Every structure is written in C-alpha cells, then in structure tokens.
C-alpha cells in the first residue's frame, strides 16, 4: 500500500450549528499557510462535496439529502430524485462527483448505503442535475454481498484521467476476512466505466473466481482517495489502528 502526505493549500469547512464559529483558523505548514473558513452552516453530517462549474457546491448530507450551496454560503433545498438510503450507523448518503463531461451531459454520481432485504450495501447511482433535483436516476454499481452491518461502507468516488470511475468500499467490519478474497466487493477498490460496465483492462478480468470490477483488495475502510496531480495514480488512505 502507498502512503501519501498531502499538502493542502485551502480548506473549506461545512459545519453544523453546534460547531460554527465566527473566527477563521490559520495554520502554518511546510508548504505555506492553510486557512479553515466556515462557508455554510445548518447542514447535518455533510459528507461529500463537488464543485459545479459556476463555483457552487453540491453537498451530501448523510441522512439522505443533497443540496446546492452558493458562493455566499446560502444552502438550497434538498434536491429531488435521490433513492432511499440506509442512514444508520456510519451509513447514509456518502460521496458525490461530477461526470468528466458534466458541462455537456449534467451527470452527477453519488455513493450511498442502499437498504436491501437482509441488510445493506454500498451502491453508486447517477442522475442528470436539473434546477429542482436529479432526473433519469439509475444505479450503476452495487457492492456484493449484502451485509447486515452499520459500519465501514467506504466510500469515495474518483474519476481517473481516462474517464473511468474508482469506487472505494469498506470491509463492513463484520466481514473483514473477505477483504483478502476476490469473490466479493468487501474491502475493495473497484474500477468501472461511467455506465457501470467493466473496463476490459481491469487486473482481474478473466480470472476464475474473481469479480472483474476489482482494482485492488485487502482494504479496511477507504474514506480518502485522490489522483496524484503529476502521475494521475490513485492514492488512498483508510481507517485503521496504524
């Protein structure tokens, strides 16, 4: 596994009322000063965000809402059209990302804890952003198997430079041993096309007993992921005792 030390140049914080403050915090780092600035208040467990081309933010709230926050920090109403989420424990509405061709197709992708018979699982859906919400919603990926757990859903969404989508998935806590096997999505990073199909050059395509979506395995609960700005490689970090 690779370990990354990221140098942030700007930090924007979306806070709940109980955490809001009037003062900004500036901290010196090896690369320069980092300022933490409150840009919006009143959100409940904000989890993921994506910048729209006009500078506004799409923000997810874990209980199952997605909102638009404008440049002045005004929080819009919950967008319509999202599927039901299982907002229990660490689950709920998670990450959000824009299609690489968003300016033309208006497609938004999001990950969430999907309620299912016998439990739940991380899923990824996409829809077309309109003024009122999301249209033409379809689920393009479902973590398998379904697990009855409140923990370790992942999940970050990162588009690679070639337009493929990386999805990080936790080992659900109770199923940690399965992270080492290739017959499930437990404790994996998967790589899919924007419509959910499998790229032909994924590393385990054609291997007997292996799910072809898998890109890497043996993970605990990956909740940080980004592309290296120079190489374009996927770098991740995950929760763990060390």
Short mmCIF file of N, CA, C and O in Angstrom, two decimals, residues 60 66 81-83 85 93-97 107-112 123-128 134-135 137-138 140 155 157:
data_model
loop_
_atom_site.label_atom_id
_atom_site.label_comp_id
_atom_site.label_asym_id
_atom_site.label_seq_id
_atom_site.Cartn_x
_atom_site.Cartn_y
_atom_site.Cartn_z
N UNK A 60 -23.44 16.53 0.01
CA UNK A 60 -24.30 15.46 0.51
C UNK A 60 -24.40 15.55 2.02
O UNK A 60 -23.44 15.91 2.70
N UNK A 66 -29.13 15.85 -0.65
CA UNK A 66 -28.10 16.53 -1.42
C UNK A 66 -28.58 17.96 -1.66
O UNK A 66 -29.73 18.18 -2.02
N UNK A 81 -35.35 13.39 -6.19
CA UNK A 81 -34.99 12.32 -7.09
C UNK A 81 -34.01 11.30 -6.56
O UNK A 81 -33.76 10.29 -7.24
N UNK A 82 -33.45 11.51 -5.37
CA UNK A 82 -32.48 10.54 -4.84
C UNK A 82 -33.20 9.29 -4.36
O UNK A 82 -34.29 9.36 -3.79
N UNK A 83 -32.59 8.12 -4.53
CA UNK A 83 -33.18 6.88 -3.99
C UNK A 83 -33.05 6.85 -2.48
O UNK A 83 -32.30 7.64 -1.88
N UNK A 85 -31.90 5.88 1.21
CA UNK A 85 -30.62 5.49 1.78
C UNK A 85 -30.87 4.86 3.15
O UNK A 85 -31.87 5.12 3.80
N UNK A 93 -26.11 8.77 2.85
CA UNK A 93 -25.65 9.36 1.60
C UNK A 93 -24.19 9.76 1.77
O UNK A 93 -23.86 10.47 2.72
N UNK A 94 -23.33 9.33 0.87
CA UNK A 94 -21.89 9.47 1.08
C UNK A 94 -21.28 10.44 0.06
O UNK A 94 -21.53 11.62 0.11
N UNK A 95 -20.49 9.96 -0.88
CA UNK A 95 -19.73 10.88 -1.73
C UNK A 95 -20.53 11.34 -2.94
O UNK A 95 -21.59 10.78 -3.27
N UNK A 96 -20.01 12.36 -3.62
CA UNK A 96 -20.63 12.89 -4.83
C UNK A 96 -19.51 13.33 -5.76
O UNK A 96 -18.47 13.83 -5.32
N UNK A 97 -19.70 13.12 -7.07
CA UNK A 97 -18.71 13.50 -8.07
C UNK A 97 -19.42 13.88 -9.36
O UNK A 97 -20.49 13.35 -9.67
N UNK A 107 -24.38 15.10 -15.76
CA UNK A 107 -24.48 13.89 -14.95
C UNK A 107 -23.72 14.02 -13.63
O UNK A 107 -22.58 14.49 -13.60
N UNK A 108 -24.37 13.59 -12.56
CA UNK A 108 -23.81 13.57 -11.20
C UNK A 108 -23.83 12.14 -10.70
O UNK A 108 -24.80 11.40 -10.93
N UNK A 109 -22.77 11.74 -10.00
CA UNK A 109 -22.65 10.39 -9.43
C UNK A 109 -22.57 10.51 -7.92
O UNK A 109 -21.94 11.42 -7.40
N UNK A 110 -23.20 9.56 -7.22
CA UNK A 110 -23.11 9.59 -5.76
C UNK A 110 -23.11 8.15 -5.22
O UNK A 110 -23.62 7.22 -5.85
N UNK A 111 -22.48 7.99 -4.07
CA UNK A 111 -22.45 6.68 -3.40
C UNK A 111 -23.28 6.78 -2.13
O UNK A 111 -23.40 7.85 -1.53
N UNK A 112 -23.82 5.64 -1.71
CA UNK A 112 -24.72 5.65 -0.55
C UNK A 112 -24.89 4.25 -0.02
O UNK A 112 -24.62 3.25 -0.71
N UNK A 123 -23.76 1.40 -2.70
CA UNK A 123 -24.17 1.45 -4.10
C UNK A 123 -23.75 2.79 -4.70
O UNK A 123 -23.49 3.76 -3.97
N UNK A 124 -23.70 2.83 -6.03
CA UNK A 124 -23.40 4.07 -6.75
C UNK A 124 -24.51 4.30 -7.76
O UNK A 124 -24.89 3.39 -8.51
N UNK A 125 -25.04 5.52 -7.76
CA UNK A 125 -26.08 5.90 -8.71
C UNK A 125 -25.63 7.15 -9.47
O UNK A 125 -24.71 7.85 -9.06
N UNK A 126 -26.31 7.39 -10.57
CA UNK A 126 -26.05 8.64 -11.30
C UNK A 126 -27.37 9.21 -11.78
O UNK A 126 -28.37 8.48 -11.96
N UNK A 127 -27.40 10.52 -11.98
CA UNK A 127 -28.59 11.19 -12.47
C UNK A 127 -28.22 12.52 -13.10
O UNK A 127 -27.11 13.03 -12.93
N UNK A 128 -29.18 13.09 -13.83
CA UNK A 128 -28.95 14.34 -14.53
C UNK A 128 -29.44 15.51 -13.67
O UNK A 128 -30.60 15.56 -13.27
N UNK A 134 -32.62 15.63 -9.44
CA UNK A 134 -31.89 14.70 -10.29
C UNK A 134 -32.89 13.84 -11.07
O UNK A 134 -33.76 13.20 -10.48
N UNK A 135 -32.75 13.84 -12.38
CA UNK A 135 -33.62 13.07 -13.26
C UNK A 135 -32.86 11.88 -13.85
O UNK A 135 -31.63 11.83 -13.81
N UNK A 137 -32.46 8.86 -12.92
CA UNK A 137 -31.57 8.22 -11.94
C UNK A 137 -31.49 6.72 -12.21
O UNK A 137 -32.50 6.05 -12.44
N UNK A 138 -30.27 6.20 -12.18
CA UNK A 138 -30.07 4.75 -12.31
C UNK A 138 -28.91 4.32 -11.41
O UNK A 138 -27.93 5.05 -11.25
N UNK A 140 -25.73 2.22 -10.91
CA UNK A 140 -24.76 1.64 -11.84
C UNK A 140 -23.82 0.63 -11.17
O UNK A 140 -23.10 -0.09 -11.86
N UNK A 155 -16.96 5.65 1.46
CA UNK A 155 -16.81 5.32 0.06
C UNK A 155 -16.53 6.62 -0.67
O UNK A 155 -17.31 7.55 -0.61
N UNK A 157 -15.54 8.50 -4.43
CA UNK A 157 -15.66 8.38 -5.88
C UNK A 157 -14.60 9.26 -6.52
O UNK A 157 -14.52 10.45 -6.23
#
